Coordinates of C-alpha atoms and ligand atoms in Angstrom, one line a residue:
X1 CA 70.7 -206.9 63.9
X2 CA 73.0 -204.8 66.2
X3 CA 74.4 -201.7 65.0
X4 CA 78.1 -202.1 66.0
X5 CA 80.9 -204.8 65.7
X6 CA 82.9 -205.2 68.9
X7 CA 85.1 -208.1 70.4
X8 CA 82.6 -208.5 73.4
X9 CA 80.0 -206.3 74.4
X10 CA 79.9 -208.3 77.9
X11 CA 83.1 -205.8 78.6
X12 CA 80.9 -202.9 78.8
X13 CA 80.9 -202.9 82.5
X14 CA 84.3 -203.0 82.9
X15 CA 84.9 -200.0 80.0
X16 CA 82.1 -197.9 82.1
X17 CA 84.4 -198.3 85.1
X18 CA 87.6 -197.2 83.4
X19 CA 85.5 -194.2 81.6
X20 CA 84.1 -193.2 85.3
X21 CA 87.9 -192.8 86.4
X22 CA 89.0 -191.1 83.0
X23 CA 86.2 -188.7 83.4
X24 CA 87.8 -187.4 86.7
X25 CA 91.2 -186.8 84.6
X26 CA 89.6 -185.3 81.6
X27 CA 88.3 -181.7 83.0
X28 CA 88.4 -179.9 79.8
X29 CA 85.6 -182.2 78.2
X30 CA 83.6 -182.5 81.5
X31 CA 83.5 -178.7 81.6
X32 CA 82.2 -178.3 78.1
X33 CA 79.5 -180.9 78.8
X34 CA 78.8 -178.6 81.7
X35 CA 79.1 -175.4 79.5
X36 CA 77.1 -176.9 76.3
X37 CA 75.2 -179.6 77.6
X38 CA 71.9 -177.5 77.5
X39 CA 72.3 -175.5 74.8
X40 CA 73.1 -178.8 72.5
X41 CA 75.2 -176.9 69.7
X42 CA 75.6 -180.2 67.8
X43 CA 72.1 -181.2 67.4
X44 CA 71.6 -182.2 63.8
X45 CA 75.4 -182.9 63.6
X46 CA 75.9 -186.4 62.4
X47 CA 79.7 -187.1 63.1
X48 CA 81.6 -189.9 61.5
X49 CA 84.7 -190.5 64.2
X50 CA 87.8 -192.3 62.9
X51 CA 90.1 -192.2 65.9
X52 CA 91.4 -194.8 68.3
X53 CA 88.6 -196.3 70.0
X54 CA 90.3 -196.3 73.6
X55 CA 88.6 -195.3 77.2
X56 CA 89.8 -191.7 76.4
X57 CA 87.7 -191.9 72.9
X58 CA 84.8 -193.0 74.7
X59 CA 84.6 -190.2 76.8
X60 CA 85.0 -187.8 73.7
X61 CA 82.4 -189.7 72.1
X62 CA 79.8 -189.3 75.2
X63 CA 80.8 -185.5 75.2
X64 CA 79.9 -185.1 71.4
X65 CA 76.7 -187.1 72.1
X66 CA 75.9 -184.7 75.4
X67 CA 76.4 -181.6 73.2
X68 CA 73.6 -183.1 70.6
X69 CA 75.5 -185.0 68.3
X70 CA 74.4 -188.4 66.6
X71 CA 77.9 -190.2 66.5
X72 CA 79.3 -193.5 64.6
X73 CA 82.5 -194.5 65.4
X74 CA 85.5 -196.6 63.7
X75 CA 89.1 -196.7 65.0
X76 CA 91.8 -195.2 62.7
X77 CA 94.3 -198.1 63.5
X78 CA 93.9 -201.8 63.5
X79 CA 95.8 -202.6 66.9
X80 CA 94.8 -199.3 68.9
X81 CA 91.5 -200.2 70.3
X82 CA 90.4 -200.9 73.9
X83 CA 87.7 -203.5 73.4
X84 CA 86.2 -202.9 76.9
X85 CA 86.1 -199.1 75.8
X86 CA 84.2 -200.2 72.3
X87 CA 81.9 -202.4 74.3
X88 CA 80.9 -199.5 76.8
X89 CA 80.2 -197.2 73.9
X90 CA 78.0 -200.1 71.8
X91 CA 76.2 -200.7 75.0
X92 CA 75.4 -196.9 75.8
X93 CA 73.7 -197.2 72.4
X94 CA 76.4 -195.2 69.9
X95 CA 77.1 -197.4 66.7
X96 CA 81.0 -198.4 66.9
X97 CA 82.8 -200.6 64.5
X98 CA 86.6 -201.6 66.4
X99 CA 88.2 -204.5 67.4
X100 CA 91.8 -204.9 68.6
X101 CA 93.5 -206.7 65.9
X102 CA 91.0 -206.2 63.4
X103 CA 92.2 -207.1 59.6
X104 CA 93.2 -204.1 57.0
X105 CA 90.1 -205.6 55.1
X106 CA 88.0 -204.8 58.3
X107 CA 89.3 -201.6 59.1
X108 CA 87.8 -200.0 55.9
X109 CA 84.5 -202.2 56.2
X110 CA 84.3 -200.6 59.6
X111 CA 85.1 -196.9 58.4
X112 CA 82.4 -197.4 55.9
X113 CA 80.0 -198.8 58.5
X114 CA 80.4 -195.5 60.6
X115 CA 79.3 -193.5 57.6
X116 CA 75.8 -195.4 57.2
X117 CA 73.7 -192.8 59.3
X118 CA 70.0 -193.4 58.1
X119 CA 70.1 -189.5 56.7
X120 CA 73.7 -189.5 55.9
X121 CA 77.0 -188.3 57.6
X122 CA 77.3 -184.5 57.7
X123 CA 80.8 -184.2 59.8
X124 CA 84.3 -186.0 60.1
X125 CA 86.1 -186.1 62.8
X126 CA 89.4 -187.7 61.8
X127 CA 92.7 -188.7 63.0
X128 CA 95.4 -189.3 60.1
X129 CA 92.8 -188.7 57.6
X130 CA 91.3 -192.3 56.6
X131 CA 87.8 -191.0 56.7
X132 CA 88.3 -188.0 54.4
X133 CA 90.5 -190.1 52.2
X134 CA 87.7 -192.7 51.8
X135 CA 85.2 -190.1 50.9
X136 CA 86.9 -188.2 48.8
X137 CA 89.0 -190.9 46.7
X138 CA 85.8 -192.8 46.6
X139 CA 84.1 -189.9 44.9
X140 CA 86.9 -189.5 42.4
X141 CA 86.7 -193.1 41.4
X142 CA 82.8 -192.7 41.1
X143 CA 83.3 -189.5 39.2
X144 CA 85.8 -191.4 36.7
X145 CA 88.6 -189.2 37.5
X146 CA 91.9 -190.8 36.4
X147 CA 94.2 -188.8 39.0
X148 CA 93.4 -190.3 42.1
X149 CA 94.6 -189.7 45.7
X150 CA 97.5 -191.3 47.2
X151 CA 96.7 -194.0 49.9
X152 CA 99.5 -194.0 52.6
X153 CA 100.7 -197.4 52.2
X154 CA 100.7 -199.9 49.6
X155 CA 99.1 -202.7 51.5
X156 CA 96.1 -200.4 52.6
X157 CA 95.7 -199.9 48.8
X158 CA 94.0 -203.0 47.9
X159 CA 91.6 -203.2 50.8
X160 CA 90.6 -199.4 50.7
X161 CA 89.6 -199.8 46.8
X162 CA 87.9 -203.0 47.1
X163 CA 85.8 -201.5 50.0
X164 CA 85.0 -198.6 47.5
X165 CA 83.9 -200.8 44.9
X166 CA 81.9 -202.6 47.1
X167 CA 80.3 -199.7 48.0
X168 CA 79.5 -198.3 44.6
X169 CA 78.0 -201.4 43.7
X170 CA 75.6 -201.1 46.6
X171 CA 75.0 -197.5 46.6
X172 CA 75.6 -195.8 43.3
X173 CA 76.3 -192.2 43.6
X174 CA 76.9 -192.6 47.4
X175 CA 80.4 -191.3 47.7
X176 CA 79.6 -188.1 45.8
X177 CA 76.1 -187.5 47.9
X178 CA 78.3 -188.0 51.1
X179 CA 81.4 -185.7 50.0
X180 CA 78.7 -182.8 49.1
X181 CA 77.0 -183.5 52.5
X182 CA 80.1 -183.3 54.8
X183 CA 79.9 -179.6 56.3
X184 CA 83.6 -179.9 57.5
X185 CA 86.4 -182.2 59.1
X186 CA 88.3 -181.4 62.1
X187 CA 91.9 -183.5 62.0
X188 CA 93.5 -184.9 65.0
X189 CA 97.1 -185.6 64.2
X190 CA 100.4 -184.3 62.5
X191 CA 100.0 -186.7 59.2
X192 CA 96.6 -186.0 58.8
X193 CA 97.1 -182.4 58.9
X194 CA 99.7 -182.9 56.3
X195 CA 97.2 -184.7 54.0
X196 CA 94.8 -182.1 54.0
X197 CA 97.2 -179.2 53.3
X198 CA 98.4 -181.5 50.6
X199 CA 94.6 -182.0 49.2
X200 CA 93.9 -178.0 49.5
X201 CA 97.3 -177.3 47.8
X202 CA 95.8 -179.5 44.9
X203 CA 92.5 -177.7 44.9
X204 CA 91.0 -181.1 46.0
X205 CA 89.6 -180.0 49.5
X206 CA 85.9 -179.3 49.1
X207 CA 85.1 -178.6 52.8
X208 CA 86.6 -176.6 55.6
X209 CA 88.9 -178.4 57.8
X210 CA 90.1 -177.5 61.3
X211 CA 93.7 -178.5 61.9
X212 CA 93.2 -179.5 65.8
X213 CA 97.0 -180.8 65.8
X214 CA 98.4 -177.5 65.5
X215 CA 96.6 -175.9 68.6
X216 CA 99.5 -175.5 70.9
X217 CA 97.0 -177.5 73.5
X218 CA 97.3 -180.2 71.5
X219 CA 100.8 -181.0 69.6
X220 CA 102.9 -179.2 72.4
X221 CA 101.1 -181.6 74.8
X222 CA 99.8 -184.7 73.7
X223 CA 102.5 -185.1 71.0
X224 CA 105.2 -184.4 73.6
X225 CA 104.0 -185.4 77.1
X226 CA 101.6 -187.8 76.1
X227 CA 104.6 -189.9 74.0
X228 CA 106.5 -189.1 77.2
X229 CA 104.6 -191.5 79.3
X230 CA 103.0 -193.4 76.8
X231 CA 106.5 -194.8 74.6
X232 CA 108.1 -196.5 77.6
X233 CA 104.9 -198.0 78.7
X234 CA 104.6 -199.6 75.2
X235 CA 108.0 -201.0 75.4
X236 CA 107.6 -202.4 78.7
X237 CA 104.5 -203.9 78.4
X238 CA 105.9 -205.5 75.1
X239 CA 109.2 -206.8 76.2
X240 CA 109.8 -206.2 79.9
X241 CA 113.4 -205.3 78.8
X242 CA 115.3 -203.2 81.5
X243 CA 115.7 -199.8 80.3
X244 CA 118.2 -198.1 82.1
X245 CA 121.7 -198.5 80.7
X246 CA 120.3 -199.3 77.3
X247 CA 121.3 -197.3 74.1
X248 CA 117.9 -196.2 72.3
X249 CA 118.2 -194.4 69.0
X250 CA 115.1 -191.6 68.5
X251 CA 114.8 -191.0 64.7
X252 CA 113.0 -187.3 64.4
X253 CA 112.8 -184.7 66.8
X254 CA 109.9 -183.1 66.3
X255 CA 107.3 -182.8 69.1
X256 CA 106.8 -187.3 69.1
X257 CA 110.4 -187.1 69.1
X258 CA 111.2 -184.8 72.0
X259 CA 108.2 -186.7 74.0
X260 CA 110.0 -189.9 73.0
X261 CA 113.9 -189.3 74.1
X262 CA 112.3 -187.9 77.2
X263 CA 110.5 -190.8 78.0
X264 CA 113.4 -193.2 77.3
X265 CA 116.0 -191.2 79.1
X266 CA 113.7 -190.7 82.1
X267 CA 113.7 -194.3 82.1
X268 CA 117.5 -194.2 82.3
X269 CA 118.3 -195.4 78.7
X270 CA 121.3 -193.7 76.6
X271 CA 119.4 -191.7 74.0
X272 CA 120.6 -190.7 70.3
X273 CA 118.6 -188.7 68.2
X274 CA 118.6 -188.8 64.2
X275 CA 117.2 -185.5 62.3
X276 CA 117.2 -184.0 59.0
X277 CA 116.1 -180.6 60.2
X278 CA 119.2 -178.7 61.4
X279 CA 117.1 -176.6 64.2
X280 CA 115.7 -179.9 65.4
X281 CA 119.0 -181.4 65.4
X282 CA 120.5 -178.3 67.1
X283 CA 117.7 -178.7 70.0
X284 CA 118.3 -182.4 70.3
X285 CA 122.0 -181.6 71.2
X286 CA 121.3 -178.8 73.5
X287 CA 118.7 -180.9 75.2
X288 CA 121.7 -183.2 75.9
X289 CA 121.2 -185.9 73.3
X290 CA 124.0 -187.3 70.8
X291 CA 123.1 -186.5 67.5
X292 CA 123.9 -189.2 65.1
X293 CA 123.0 -191.0 61.9
X294 CA 121.4 -194.2 61.8
X295 CA 124.1 -195.7 60.1
X296 CA 126.5 -194.7 62.6
X297 CA 124.2 -196.2 65.9
X298 CA 122.7 -199.0 64.1
X299 CA 125.0 -201.8 65.1
X300 CA 125.6 -200.8 68.8
X301 CA 121.8 -199.4 69.9
X302 CA 119.5 -201.7 71.5
X303 CA 116.4 -199.9 71.1
X304 CA 115.1 -198.1 67.6
X305 CA 111.9 -195.9 67.6
X306 CA 110.9 -193.9 64.7
X307 CA 109.0 -190.5 65.3
X308 CA 109.0 -188.9 61.8
X309 CA 105.9 -189.2 59.9
X310 CA 108.0 -190.1 57.1
X311 CA 108.5 -193.2 55.2
X312 CA 111.2 -195.6 54.8
X313 CA 113.2 -194.4 57.9
X314 CA 114.4 -197.6 59.3
X315 CA 114.9 -199.8 56.1
X316 CA 115.9 -203.4 55.4
X317 CA 119.8 -202.7 55.3
X318 CA 119.4 -200.8 59.1
X319 CA 117.7 -203.8 60.3
X320 CA 120.4 -206.4 58.9
X321 CA 123.0 -204.5 60.6
X322 CA 121.5 -204.7 64.2
X323 CA 122.7 -206.5 67.3
X324 CA 120.8 -209.7 68.3
X325 CA 117.4 -209.0 70.1
X326 CA 117.3 -205.4 69.4
X327 CA 113.7 -203.6 69.7
X328 CA 112.3 -201.9 66.7
X329 CA 109.3 -199.8 67.0
X330 CA 107.3 -196.8 65.9
X331 CA 105.3 -194.2 67.2
X332 CA 104.6 -192.2 64.2
X333 CA 101.1 -192.4 62.5
X334 CA 101.7 -194.6 59.7
X335 CA 103.8 -198.1 59.6
X336 CA 105.6 -197.0 56.6
X337 CA 108.5 -195.7 58.9
X338 CA 109.9 -199.2 59.3
X339 CA 110.2 -200.9 56.1
X340 CA 108.2 -204.0 57.8
X341 CA 106.9 -205.4 54.1
X342 CA 110.8 -206.4 53.3
X343 CA 111.0 -208.5 56.6
X344 CA 108.0 -210.6 55.3
X345 CA 110.3 -213.2 54.1
X346 CA 111.9 -213.9 57.0
X347 CA 111.3 -216.1 59.7
X348 CA 108.7 -214.7 62.1
X349 CA 107.7 -215.9 66.0
X350 CA 105.0 -214.3 67.1
X351 CA 105.8 -213.9 70.9
X352 CA 102.6 -212.6 71.8
X353 CA 100.1 -210.1 70.5
X354 CA 101.7 -207.2 68.6
X355 CA 105.1 -208.6 69.5
X356 CA 107.1 -210.5 66.9
X357 CA 110.5 -211.9 66.9
X358 CA 112.0 -211.9 63.3
X359 CA 115.3 -213.8 62.3
X360 CA 117.6 -212.0 60.0
X361 CA 120.0 -214.0 57.4
X362 CA 122.7 -213.3 59.7
X363 CA 121.1 -215.3 62.5
X364 CA 120.5 -212.0 64.5
X365 CA 117.0 -211.6 65.8
X366 CA 114.9 -208.4 66.0
X367 CA 111.7 -207.7 68.3
X368 CA 109.3 -205.9 66.3
X369 CA 106.4 -204.0 67.9
X370 CA 103.2 -203.9 66.5
X371 CA 104.3 -204.7 63.3
X372 CA 105.5 -201.3 62.8
X373 CA 102.3 -199.7 63.7
X374 CA 102.4 -197.0 66.2
X375 CA 103.4 -198.9 69.5
X376 CA 102.1 -196.7 72.2
X377 CA 98.6 -197.4 71.2
X378 CA 99.2 -201.0 69.8
X379 CA 101.5 -202.4 72.8
X380 CA 99.9 -200.3 75.4
X381 CA 96.8 -197.9 76.1
X382 CA 97.8 -194.7 74.6
X383 CA 98.4 -191.6 76.3
X384 CA 96.7 -190.8 79.4
X385 CA 93.3 -189.0 80.1
X386 CA 94.6 -185.8 81.2
X387 CA 96.8 -184.8 78.0
X388 CA 93.9 -186.4 75.7
X389 CA 91.4 -184.1 77.2
X390 CA 93.3 -181.0 76.2
X391 CA 93.6 -182.8 73.0
X392 CA 89.9 -183.7 72.7
X393 CA 88.8 -180.3 74.2
X394 CA 90.0 -178.7 70.9
X395 CA 88.3 -181.4 69.0
X396 CA 85.2 -181.0 70.5
X397 CA 85.3 -176.6 70.0
X398 CA 86.7 -177.6 66.2
X399 CA 83.4 -179.6 65.5
X400 CA 81.2 -176.7 67.2
X401 CA 82.7 -174.2 65.3
X402 CA 82.6 -176.1 62.0
X403 CA 79.1 -177.4 62.5
X404 CA 77.5 -173.9 63.9
X405 CA 79.7 -171.5 61.6
X406 CA 80.9 -173.7 58.7
X407 CA 79.3 -171.6 56.2
X408 CA 81.8 -168.3 57.3
X409 CA 84.5 -170.8 56.2
X410 CA 85.6 -171.4 52.8
X411 CA 87.0 -174.7 52.2
X412 CA 90.8 -174.7 53.6
X413 CA 92.5 -175.8 56.3
X414 CA 92.2 -173.6 59.6
X415 CA 93.6 -173.5 63.3
X416 CA 91.2 -172.6 66.1
X417 CA 91.6 -169.3 67.4
X418 CA 94.4 -168.5 70.3
X419 CA 91.5 -167.4 72.8
X420 CA 90.2 -171.1 72.4
X421 CA 93.8 -172.4 72.8
X422 CA 94.2 -170.5 76.1
X423 CA 90.6 -171.8 77.2
X424 CA 91.6 -175.1 76.8
X425 CA 94.9 -174.8 78.7
X426 CA 93.0 -172.9 81.5
X427 CA 90.2 -175.5 81.4
X428 CA 93.2 -178.1 83.0
X429 CA 94.6 -175.8 85.5
X430 CA 92.7 -176.6 88.6
X431 CA 92.9 -180.7 88.4
X432 CA 96.4 -180.0 88.7
X433 CA 96.9 -177.1 91.6
X434 CA 97.8 -174.7 89.1
X435 CA 97.3 -170.9 90.6
X436 CA 97.5 -168.5 87.5
X437 CA 98.8 -165.0 88.3
X438 CA 97.0 -162.2 86.9
X439 CA 98.6 -159.4 84.8
X440 CA 97.8 -155.9 86.2
X441 CA 96.3 -153.4 83.6
X442 CA 99.5 -151.6 83.3
X443 CA 101.4 -154.5 82.8
X444 CA 99.0 -155.7 80.1
X445 CA 99.3 -152.1 78.2
X446 CA 103.2 -152.6 78.8
X447 CA 103.5 -155.8 76.8
X448 CA 100.4 -154.9 74.4
X449 CA 98.1 -157.6 75.5
X450 CA 94.7 -157.4 77.3
X451 CA 94.3 -158.7 81.1
X452 CA 92.1 -161.4 79.6
X453 CA 94.3 -162.6 77.1
X454 CA 95.4 -163.8 74.3
X455 CA 98.7 -163.1 76.2
X456 CA 100.8 -164.1 73.0
X457 CA 101.2 -162.7 69.4
X458 CA 100.2 -165.4 66.6
X459 CA 104.1 -166.0 65.7
X460 CA 105.0 -166.7 69.2
X461 CA 106.2 -170.5 69.0
X462 CA 106.0 -171.6 72.7
Ligands
LIG1 P1 107.1 -183.3 63.6 O1 107.0 -182.9 62.1 O2 106.9 -182.2 64.7 O3 108.3 -184.0 64.0 C1 108.9 -184.9 62.8 C2 110.2 -184.7 62.8 O4 111.1 -185.9 62.0 C3 110.5 -183.5 62.1 O5 111.5 -182.9 63.0 C4 111.4 -183.9 61.0 O6 112.4 -183.0 60.7 C5 111.8 -185.2 61.3 N1 112.4 -186.2 60.3 C6 111.7 -186.3 59.0 N2 112.1 -187.6 58.2 C7 113.1 -187.7 59.2 C8 114.0 -188.7 59.0 N3 114.5 -189.4 57.5 N4 115.2 -189.2 59.8 C9 115.3 -188.2 60.8 N5 114.2 -187.4 61.4 C10 113.2 -187.1 60.2 O7 105.8 -184.3 63.8 P2 105.2 -184.9 64.9 O8 104.0 -184.0 65.6 O9 106.3 -185.1 66.1 O10 104.4 -186.3 64.6 C11 105.1 -187.3 64.4 C12 104.2 -188.6 63.8 O11 103.6 -188.9 65.0 C13 103.4 -188.1 62.9 O12 102.9 -189.3 61.9 C14 102.2 -187.9 63.9 O13 100.7 -187.9 63.2 C15 102.4 -188.9 65.0 N6 101.7 -188.7 66.1 C16 101.3 -190.1 66.9 C17 101.2 -190.1 68.4 C18 101.1 -191.1 69.0 O14 100.4 -191.2 70.0 N7 101.6 -192.1 68.4 C19 100.9 -188.5 68.7 C20 101.0 -187.5 67.8 C21 101.3 -187.7 66.8

C-alpha cells in the first residue's frame, strides 16, 4: 500500500513545475542546501511536519530531506493543502497525508499517520501546535492523568480524542514512547508559540522548543508582508468583490493585523481597526487608520477580518447587525475567532469551495470565507514563496540546532540567536538587489557592535 494520502498523485508534474519556480524565489532554503547538503546535519532525524502543505512547504520538505532527514508530513489545517504540492511530495517518495477539504476526523488521522516512522519519530516541526498537542495529550490520557490539556476548539475535541483512543488500542504505550523519543520541536506561528509557553509555565513541556515565530525574519516579515499580499488575494479569489471604496474592519493590529490593514488599504479599501492593546491601537491610529470598536463599525462596514489569535472576536450578536452581503473572514490561526458554530442553525448556501452565504434572521446575508479558518490559505494559496523562504530558513536552522545540539537545551522555549536571524535576512538580499553598507571599524566601535554583527542589542524591537 502506498504510504501517502493525497487527492491525486497525477498532479505531481504540475506541482513540480510550480516548485521549480518557487525555488527561484526561496534563496534562503537553496543556500542551506548548498551549505549543508554534503554534511547532512539532519541525518538520523525523523521529522514529523505539521504545516500547511503548500508549494513553499514542498520546497521546505525537500530541503530537510537534502540535509539528511527522514520526513513524514501532514497539513495543520483542513483547507490549506495545495493538492498538486502534496502530489509532488508523494511522488518524490516522502510520505504525506494532506487533502484540501479533508474532514477534522481525517485531520487527526493524517497527523497520526505522519508519526508512524518504522523506528519512531524523534523531531517535530509544528505550525499551531497540533502535532505537539497530539503527543502530549495522548501521553497524558495514556498515563491516566485526569488534568488534560486544552484543545483549541470544541469541534476538534471529539476528533482528537477519538484518534487518541484508536491509537492507544492499536499500540499500547505508543504515546509515552513517542513523547520520550522526541528531541525537540520547532514552532512556526504565534498561536503555537503561545501554547508552548503555556505548557512550559505549567511544567508540561518535556522537550526543548524553538520559537521560530519570534525570529525577526519570521514574524516581522511573514506575518506582516506575507499577509499584506495574501489577505486581499484570498478575498478576491473568494468573492471578486471590488475592494476600492469599501469599508473594511481589521480586528487586531499585531503583526498580522498590520499586514492585513496594509493589504486592504493598498487595494483601496477604507480601513478601520479594533484593538485591545493601547500600544497597538496607537500604532494603528498613527499609521492613519481609524480605531473603533466592532460595535461602532458593525452596521456600516463591508468586510470584516479577524487577526487576533483570540477567541470569540466576531460574535453572533455582531453578525446579526451586519449589512446585507457583508464579507466575514479570519486570517488568524484557529477558526474560533468568529463564532461560526452559532451560525450552524441558519440557512447556508454553498457558493463554491470555502465560500458560503448565510442568511441571518433579519434576511440579511453574510459571505463567510473558509468557514472561519484562515482565509489566505483556504481561499488563496498563502504567502508568496520569497517571504516563506525567510520563515522556513529559520525552521531549518531550528531543526539543525535541536537535532545536533538538543542535549545542550533543557526543556523550555528558545529563540534562535540574533546572528542566525541576521543570516536569514542576509540570504535574501541578493535576490532583490539589496546592497548592504559595511560598517567601518570606528563606526562599529562607536555604536558598540562588531563589523560583522549582530548589529542590534537583544532588546531592540525593529
Ligand atoms: P500578535 O499577538 O502580534 O497580534 C494579535 C493582536 O490582536 C494583538 O495586538 C492583540 O492585542 C490583538 N487582540 C487580541 N484580542 C483582541 C480583541 N478581542 N479585539 C481586538 N484585538 C485583539 O499576533 P500575530 O503574529 O499578528 O498573529 C495573529 C494570528 O495570526 C495568530 O493566530 C497567528 O498564529 C496567526 N498567523 C496567521 C498567518 C497566516 O498566514 N494566516 C501568518 C502568521 C500568523
